[in-house]
Coordinates of C-alpha atoms in Angstrom, one line a residue:
X1 CA 39.8 -148.8 176.4
X2 CA 36.4 -147.4 175.4
X3 CA 35.2 -149.6 172.4
X4 CA 32.7 -147.2 170.8
X5 CA 33.4 -148.7 167.4
X6 CA 31.9 -152.0 168.8
X7 CA 28.4 -150.5 169.2
X8 CA 26.0 -152.4 167.1
X9 CA 22.7 -150.5 167.4
X10 CA 23.8 -147.1 168.5
X11 CA 26.0 -146.0 165.5
X12 CA 26.1 -143.2 163.0
X13 CA 24.9 -140.5 165.4
X14 CA 23.8 -137.3 163.7
X15 CA 25.8 -135.2 166.2
X16 CA 28.5 -137.7 166.9
X17 CA 31.6 -135.7 166.2
X18 CA 32.3 -134.8 169.8
X19 CA 31.7 -138.5 170.8
X20 CA 34.3 -139.7 168.4
X21 CA 36.9 -137.1 169.5
X22 CA 36.2 -137.6 173.2
X23 CA 36.5 -141.4 172.9
X24 CA 39.8 -141.0 171.2
X25 CA 41.0 -138.7 174.0
X26 CA 39.9 -141.2 176.7
X27 CA 41.8 -144.0 174.9
X28 CA 44.8 -141.8 174.6
X29 CA 44.6 -141.0 178.3
X30 CA 44.7 -144.8 179.1
X31 CA 47.8 -145.1 176.9
X32 CA 49.8 -142.4 178.7
X33 CA 50.1 -138.7 179.3
X34 CA 52.5 -138.0 176.5
X35 CA 50.1 -139.5 173.9
X36 CA 47.2 -137.5 175.4
X37 CA 49.2 -134.2 175.4
X38 CA 49.6 -134.5 171.6
X39 CA 45.8 -134.1 171.3
X40 CA 45.5 -131.0 173.3
X41 CA 43.8 -129.1 170.5
X42 CA 41.2 -131.8 170.1
X43 CA 40.5 -131.6 173.8
X44 CA 39.7 -127.8 173.6
X45 CA 37.6 -128.4 170.5
X46 CA 35.5 -130.9 172.4
X47 CA 35.0 -128.5 175.4
X48 CA 34.1 -125.8 172.9
X49 CA 31.6 -128.1 171.2
X50 CA 29.9 -129.0 174.5
X51 CA 29.6 -125.4 175.6
X52 CA 28.2 -124.3 172.3
X53 CA 25.7 -127.2 172.4
X54 CA 24.7 -126.1 175.9
X55 CA 24.0 -122.6 174.5
X56 CA 21.8 -124.0 171.7
X57 CA 19.9 -126.5 173.8
X58 CA 19.8 -124.8 177.2
X59 CA 21.7 -127.6 179.0
X60 CA 23.0 -127.2 182.6
X61 CA 24.8 -129.5 184.9
X62 CA 27.2 -132.1 183.5
X63 CA 27.4 -131.2 179.9
X64 CA 29.2 -134.4 178.9
X65 CA 26.4 -136.5 180.4
X66 CA 23.8 -134.2 178.8
X67 CA 25.5 -134.7 175.4
X68 CA 25.5 -138.5 175.7
X69 CA 21.9 -138.5 176.8
X70 CA 21.0 -136.3 173.9
X71 CA 22.5 -138.9 171.6
X72 CA 20.7 -141.8 173.2
X73 CA 17.3 -140.3 173.3
X74 CA 17.4 -139.2 169.7
X75 CA 18.9 -142.3 168.1
X76 CA 16.2 -144.2 166.2
X77 CA 17.2 -147.9 165.8
X78 CA 15.5 -151.3 166.0
X79 CA 15.7 -151.3 169.8
X80 CA 14.7 -147.8 170.6
X81 CA 11.8 -147.7 168.2
X82 CA 10.5 -151.0 169.4
X83 CA 10.6 -149.7 173.0
X84 CA 8.8 -146.4 172.3
X85 CA 5.4 -146.3 174.0
X86 CA 5.4 -150.1 174.5
X87 CA 8.3 -150.4 176.8
X88 CA 10.5 -153.6 177.2
X89 CA 10.5 -156.0 174.3
X90 CA 11.5 -159.6 174.1
X91 CA 14.0 -161.2 171.8
X92 CA 17.7 -161.2 170.9
X93 CA 17.7 -157.5 170.3
X94 CA 18.1 -157.0 174.1
X95 CA 21.5 -158.7 174.0
X96 CA 22.7 -156.3 171.3
X97 CA 21.3 -153.3 173.2
X98 CA 23.0 -154.5 176.4
X99 CA 26.3 -154.6 174.6
X100 CA 25.9 -151.0 173.5
X101 CA 24.7 -149.7 176.9
X102 CA 27.7 -151.3 178.6
X103 CA 30.0 -149.2 176.3
X104 CA 28.0 -146.1 177.0
X105 CA 28.1 -146.7 180.7
X106 CA 31.9 -146.5 180.5
X107 CA 31.5 -143.1 178.9
X108 CA 29.3 -141.9 181.7
X109 CA 31.6 -143.3 184.4
X110 CA 34.9 -141.8 183.0
X111 CA 36.4 -139.2 185.2
X112 CA 36.8 -136.1 182.9
X113 CA 38.9 -134.3 185.4
X114 CA 41.8 -136.5 184.4
X115 CA 42.1 -134.2 181.4
X116 CA 42.3 -131.2 183.6
X117 CA 45.2 -132.7 185.5
X118 CA 47.1 -133.6 182.3
X119 CA 46.4 -130.3 180.4
X120 CA 46.6 -128.1 183.5
X121 CA 43.1 -126.6 183.1
X122 CA 39.9 -126.4 185.0
X123 CA 37.7 -126.9 181.9
X124 CA 36.3 -130.3 182.8
X125 CA 35.5 -129.1 186.3
X126 CA 33.5 -126.3 184.8
X127 CA 31.6 -128.4 182.2
X128 CA 30.8 -131.0 184.8
X129 CA 28.9 -128.4 186.9
X130 CA 27.9 -126.0 184.2
X131 CA 25.5 -123.1 185.0
X132 CA 23.8 -121.8 181.9
X133 CA 23.3 -118.1 181.4
X134 CA 19.6 -118.3 181.2
X135 CA 18.8 -121.9 180.3
X136 CA 16.8 -120.8 177.2
X137 CA 16.9 -123.4 174.4
X138 CA 17.0 -122.3 170.7
X139 CA 16.3 -125.9 169.6
X140 CA 14.0 -127.4 172.3
X141 CA 11.3 -126.1 174.5
X142 CA 12.0 -126.2 178.3
X143 CA 10.0 -129.4 178.8
X144 CA 12.3 -131.4 176.5
X145 CA 15.5 -129.7 177.8
X146 CA 14.5 -130.6 181.4
X147 CA 13.8 -134.2 180.5
X148 CA 17.2 -134.7 178.9
X149 CA 19.0 -133.0 181.9
X150 CA 17.1 -135.1 184.3
X151 CA 17.7 -138.3 182.4
X152 CA 21.4 -137.6 182.2
X153 CA 21.5 -137.6 186.1
X154 CA 19.6 -140.9 186.2
X155 CA 21.9 -142.6 183.7
X156 CA 25.0 -141.3 185.5
X157 CA 23.7 -142.8 188.7
X158 CA 23.0 -146.3 187.3
X159 CA 25.2 -148.8 189.1
X160 CA 25.0 -151.6 186.6
X161 CA 24.5 -152.0 182.8
X162 CA 21.1 -153.7 183.5
X163 CA 19.9 -150.6 185.5
X164 CA 21.2 -148.3 182.8
X165 CA 19.3 -150.3 180.2
X166 CA 16.1 -150.3 182.3
X167 CA 16.3 -146.6 182.6
X168 CA 16.6 -146.1 178.9
X169 CA 13.7 -148.4 178.2
X170 CA 11.5 -146.6 180.6
X171 CA 12.4 -143.2 179.0
X172 CA 11.5 -144.6 175.5
X173 CA 8.2 -145.9 176.9
X174 CA 7.4 -142.6 178.7
X175 CA 8.6 -140.1 176.1
X176 CA 9.4 -141.9 172.9
X177 CA 12.6 -141.6 170.8
X178 CA 13.9 -139.1 168.4
X179 CA 12.2 -136.0 167.2
X180 CA 8.8 -137.7 166.8
X181 CA 9.0 -138.8 170.4
X182 CA 10.3 -135.7 172.1
X183 CA 8.3 -133.1 170.2
X184 CA 4.5 -132.6 169.9
X185 CA 4.0 -130.8 166.7
X186 CA 5.7 -130.8 163.3
X187 CA 5.7 -129.1 159.9
X188 CA 6.8 -130.3 156.4
X189 CA 10.1 -129.1 155.0
X190 CA 12.7 -130.1 152.4
X191 CA 16.4 -130.8 152.9
X192 CA 19.1 -129.5 150.5
X193 CA 18.5 -132.5 148.2
X194 CA 14.8 -131.8 148.0
X195 CA 13.8 -134.7 150.2
X196 CA 10.7 -134.4 152.4
X197 CA 11.6 -134.0 156.1
X198 CA 9.3 -133.8 159.1
X199 CA 10.6 -130.8 161.1
X200 CA 9.7 -130.2 164.8
X201 CA 7.9 -127.0 165.8
X202 CA 9.6 -126.0 169.0
X203 CA 7.3 -123.1 170.1
X204 CA 3.7 -124.1 170.3
X205 CA 0.9 -122.5 172.4
X206 CA 0.1 -124.4 175.6
X207 CA -3.6 -124.2 175.0
X208 CA -5.9 -126.4 177.1
X209 CA -9.5 -127.4 176.1
X210 CA -10.8 -125.8 179.3
X211 CA -9.3 -122.5 178.1
X212 CA -12.0 -122.4 175.4
X213 CA -15.1 -121.0 177.1
X214 CA -18.3 -122.7 176.1
X215 CA -18.6 -125.0 173.1
X216 CA -19.1 -128.0 175.4
X217 CA -20.9 -130.1 172.8
X218 CA -18.3 -129.6 170.0
X219 CA -15.5 -130.2 172.4
X220 CA -17.1 -133.4 173.6
X221 CA -17.4 -134.7 170.1
X222 CA -13.8 -133.9 169.3
X223 CA -12.6 -135.5 172.5
X224 CA -14.6 -138.7 171.9
X225 CA -13.2 -139.2 168.4
X226 CA -9.6 -138.4 169.4
X227 CA -9.7 -140.5 172.5
X228 CA -10.9 -143.5 170.5
X229 CA -8.1 -142.9 168.0
X230 CA -5.4 -142.6 170.6
X231 CA -6.5 -145.7 172.5
X232 CA -6.6 -147.9 169.4
X233 CA -10.3 -148.0 168.6
X234 CA -11.9 -147.0 165.3
X235 CA -12.0 -143.3 164.7
X236 CA -12.8 -140.9 161.9
X237 CA -11.2 -138.1 160.0
X238 CA -12.6 -134.9 161.5
X239 CA -13.7 -131.5 160.1
X240 CA -14.2 -128.5 162.4
X241 CA -16.2 -125.9 160.4
X242 CA -18.0 -122.7 161.2
X243 CA -17.6 -119.0 161.8
X244 CA -14.2 -117.4 162.1
X245 CA -12.7 -116.8 165.6
X246 CA -14.8 -119.5 167.3
X247 CA -12.0 -121.7 168.6
X248 CA -11.6 -124.4 166.0
X249 CA -7.8 -124.1 165.8
X250 CA -7.5 -123.7 169.6
X251 CA -9.5 -126.9 170.1
X252 CA -7.0 -128.8 167.9
X253 CA -4.1 -127.4 170.0
X254 CA -6.0 -128.3 173.2
X255 CA -6.5 -131.9 172.0
X256 CA -2.8 -132.2 171.2
X257 CA -1.8 -131.0 174.7
X258 CA -4.3 -133.3 176.4
X259 CA -3.2 -136.5 174.6
X260 CA 0.5 -135.9 173.9
X261 CA 1.4 -138.1 176.9
X262 CA -0.6 -141.0 175.3
X263 CA 1.4 -140.8 172.1
X264 CA -0.5 -138.2 170.0
X265 CA 1.5 -136.1 167.6
X266 CA 0.4 -133.5 165.0
X267 CA 1.9 -132.6 161.6
X268 CA 0.7 -129.3 160.1
X269 CA 0.2 -129.4 156.3
X270 CA -0.7 -126.6 153.9
X271 CA -2.4 -126.9 150.5
X272 CA 0.7 -126.5 148.5
X273 CA 2.3 -129.4 150.4
X274 CA -0.4 -132.0 149.5
X275 CA 2.0 -133.5 147.0
X276 CA 4.3 -134.4 149.9
X277 CA 1.7 -136.3 151.9
X278 CA 2.6 -139.8 150.6
X279 CA 6.2 -139.2 151.6
X280 CA 5.1 -138.0 155.1
X281 CA 2.8 -141.0 155.6
X282 CA 5.6 -143.4 154.5
X283 CA 7.9 -141.9 157.3
X284 CA 5.3 -142.2 160.1
X285 CA 3.1 -145.2 159.3
X286 CA 5.2 -147.8 161.2
X287 CA 5.9 -145.7 164.3
X288 CA 4.2 -146.4 167.6
X289 CA 2.6 -142.9 167.8
X290 CA -0.8 -141.7 166.7
X291 CA -0.5 -138.9 164.1
X292 CA -3.0 -136.2 163.2
X293 CA -2.3 -134.6 159.9
X294 CA -3.6 -131.1 160.6
X295 CA -4.9 -128.7 157.9
X296 CA -5.8 -125.3 159.3
X297 CA -8.3 -123.0 157.5
X298 CA -8.8 -125.4 154.7
X299 CA -10.7 -124.3 151.7
X300 CA -10.5 -124.4 147.9
X301 CA -11.4 -121.9 145.2
X302 CA -13.3 -123.3 142.2
X303 CA -10.2 -123.3 140.0
X304 CA -8.0 -125.1 142.6
X305 CA -7.7 -128.9 142.0
X306 CA -5.6 -129.9 145.1
X307 CA -8.8 -131.1 146.8
X308 CA -8.9 -134.0 144.3
X309 CA -5.5 -135.1 145.4
X310 CA -6.5 -134.8 149.0
X311 CA -9.5 -137.0 148.4
X312 CA -7.3 -139.8 147.1
X313 CA -4.9 -139.5 150.1
X314 CA -7.7 -139.5 152.7
X315 CA -9.5 -142.5 151.2
X316 CA -9.6 -144.2 147.8
X317 CA -6.0 -145.2 146.9
X318 CA -4.9 -148.8 146.6
X319 CA -2.9 -148.7 149.8
X320 CA -4.9 -148.8 153.0
X321 CA -4.5 -145.7 155.1
X322 CA -2.4 -146.6 158.2
X323 CA -4.3 -147.1 161.4
X324 CA -2.1 -144.6 163.2
X325 CA -3.0 -141.6 161.0
X326 CA -6.1 -139.4 160.9
X327 CA -6.7 -136.1 159.1
X328 CA -8.2 -133.2 161.1
X329 CA -9.0 -129.9 159.3
X330 CA -10.6 -126.6 160.2
X331 CA -12.5 -124.5 157.8
X332 CA -14.9 -121.5 157.6
X333 CA -16.7 -123.3 154.8
X334 CA -19.0 -126.3 155.4
X335 CA -18.2 -127.9 152.1
X336 CA -14.6 -126.8 151.8
X337 CA -14.8 -126.1 148.0
X338 CA -16.4 -122.8 146.8
X339 CA -19.7 -123.5 145.1
X340 CA -21.4 -121.5 142.4
X341 CA -25.0 -120.7 142.3
X342 CA -25.1 -122.6 139.0
X343 CA -24.0 -125.7 140.9
X344 CA -27.0 -125.4 143.2
X345 CA -29.5 -124.6 140.5
X346 CA -28.0 -127.2 138.2
X347 CA -27.9 -124.7 135.4
X348 CA -26.2 -126.3 132.5
X349 CA -23.7 -124.3 130.4
X350 CA -21.3 -125.0 127.7
X351 CA -18.5 -125.6 130.2
X352 CA -20.3 -128.2 132.2
X353 CA -23.0 -130.4 130.7
X354 CA -23.4 -132.5 133.9
X355 CA -23.6 -130.0 136.7
X356 CA -25.1 -132.4 139.2
X357 CA -21.9 -134.5 138.9
X358 CA -20.0 -131.3 139.6
X359 CA -21.9 -130.8 142.8
X360 CA -21.3 -134.4 143.9
X361 CA -17.6 -134.2 143.1
X362 CA -17.2 -131.1 145.3
X363 CA -19.3 -132.5 148.2
X364 CA -17.4 -135.9 148.1
X365 CA -14.4 -134.3 149.8
X366 CA -16.3 -133.2 152.9
X367 CA -18.0 -136.6 153.1
X368 CA -14.7 -138.2 153.6
X369 CA -14.5 -136.6 157.0
X370 CA -16.6 -139.0 159.1
X371 CA -17.0 -136.5 162.0
X372 CA -18.0 -132.9 161.2
X373 CA -18.3 -130.5 164.1
X374 CA -19.9 -127.1 163.9
X375 CA -18.5 -124.1 165.8
X376 CA -21.0 -121.2 165.6
X377 CA -20.5 -117.6 166.6
X378 CA -21.9 -116.9 170.1
X379 CA -25.0 -114.7 170.6
X380 CA -24.8 -111.6 172.7
X381 CA -25.4 -113.3 176.0
X382 CA -22.8 -116.0 175.3
X383 CA -20.3 -113.4 174.2
X384 CA -20.7 -111.5 177.4
X385 CA -20.2 -114.7 179.4
X386 CA -17.0 -115.4 177.5
X387 CA -15.8 -111.9 178.4
X388 CA -16.8 -112.3 182.0
X389 CA -15.0 -115.7 182.4
X390 CA -11.8 -114.4 180.7
X391 CA -11.8 -111.3 182.8
X392 CA -12.0 -113.4 186.0
X393 CA -9.3 -115.8 184.6
X394 CA -6.9 -112.9 184.0
X395 CA -7.7 -111.0 187.2
X396 CA -9.4 -108.0 185.7
X397 CA -11.2 -106.1 188.4
X398 CA -13.3 -103.7 186.4
X399 CA -16.9 -103.4 187.5
X400 CA -19.1 -105.8 185.5
X401 CA -21.4 -103.1 184.1
X402 CA -18.5 -101.1 182.8
X403 CA -16.8 -104.3 181.5
X404 CA -19.8 -105.3 179.5
X405 CA -20.2 -101.8 178.1
X406 CA -16.6 -101.7 177.0
X407 CA -16.8 -105.2 175.5
X408 CA -19.9 -104.2 173.5
X409 CA -18.2 -101.2 172.1
X410 CA -15.1 -103.2 171.3
X411 CA -16.9 -106.0 169.4
X412 CA -18.8 -103.5 167.2
X413 CA -15.5 -102.3 165.7
X414 CA -13.3 -105.4 166.1
X415 CA -14.9 -108.3 164.3
X416 CA -18.2 -108.9 166.0
X417 CA -19.4 -111.6 168.4
X418 CA -16.7 -114.2 168.5
X419 CA -14.5 -115.8 171.1
X420 CA -11.4 -114.4 169.4
X421 CA -12.9 -110.9 169.7
X422 CA -13.5 -111.4 173.4
X423 CA -9.9 -112.6 173.9
X424 CA -8.6 -109.6 172.0
X425 CA -10.7 -107.3 174.1
X426 CA -9.2 -108.8 177.3
X427 CA -5.7 -108.5 175.9
X428 CA -6.4 -104.9 175.2
X429 CA -7.5 -104.3 178.8
X430 CA -4.4 -106.2 180.1
X431 CA -2.3 -103.9 178.0
X432 CA -3.6 -100.8 179.5
X433 CA -2.3 -99.3 182.8
X434 CA -5.7 -99.3 184.4
X435 CA -8.3 -102.0 183.9

């Protein structure tokens, strides 16, 4: 008999309906064919659920094992969260986990084709060697899908409960647990009850820092700060400011891709979501990952007061900011908040009798970013070098003199001398029949 109800840590699965039904079918199978035949409809419901899940997540191979693995790698409990990033832990929790893994090993080892013999079908033979239509996942990116499919084979091949447990611990150490472990980037959303939830972003650009041509000094500063943060040393909140189209956002994406394997995660936040920041921080402050709260194209108009709330969240509240959280922002404005000429000239008017205080209040936000990195627009020579490097990277064989001539014509009418303009020009050439 499969004793799934005796699991201690691994309970209350979010997608556990199929698990409960399949366990009931297995126990009915042990009781005799007649009792099992009475649950024929439940059997087909389970097969349907596994196939539909394969369609959503892109699973191939043994769908039952993929499903069980999906449950295990996503279940956040005292054991799995203690094992994430750090690996094996000591203490009584191991005995409780071993109990649960022994039960799950029975689920992996069960011969599903017993059902085929009783119901006179070939369903289990099919789902144990399932070939997906195209393997495209609507819920995961291919990297996560492949890890789950690979892990399902590893767990199915474990000969003992101890080996099964060691494999799970190694997975948690290498890739983490749950959505925060498997995914790189997240956004803020709300559930049906209005509760703040951290939602994975499944499609993100695989930008590498080396893809950004030039800007070696800004990139070096960003790398140094992020590397210190990821490796447990002191680091600062970081502001990337400067001209539009110079690679500020691309640098953040590149940093994420470089340090994801070391436990770095990013949560994207917009101005209207600042009120949710405390809830977000409460959900991530005790996890074993390093989180960057990322604010893209951050700026405030004079009448907007959200920057005051952000100041308190960054630094200044009674509760100490968790060591595993930093704030990175990009902006086209050096000081983030729009300034009036009267602020600079300290012209007093009836609306503000202490204009110097106004200036200091607006500047105090940017001062809370300990690292401020400038990304300036390239000059003509640098722009041409960016075009030249990108053309070589994408295999464009146009003669260099003609390439530079076309690039110069393009930038005059498409945004000026920026890295973004150079990339758009290259994309334009790639979209033409002849380049």
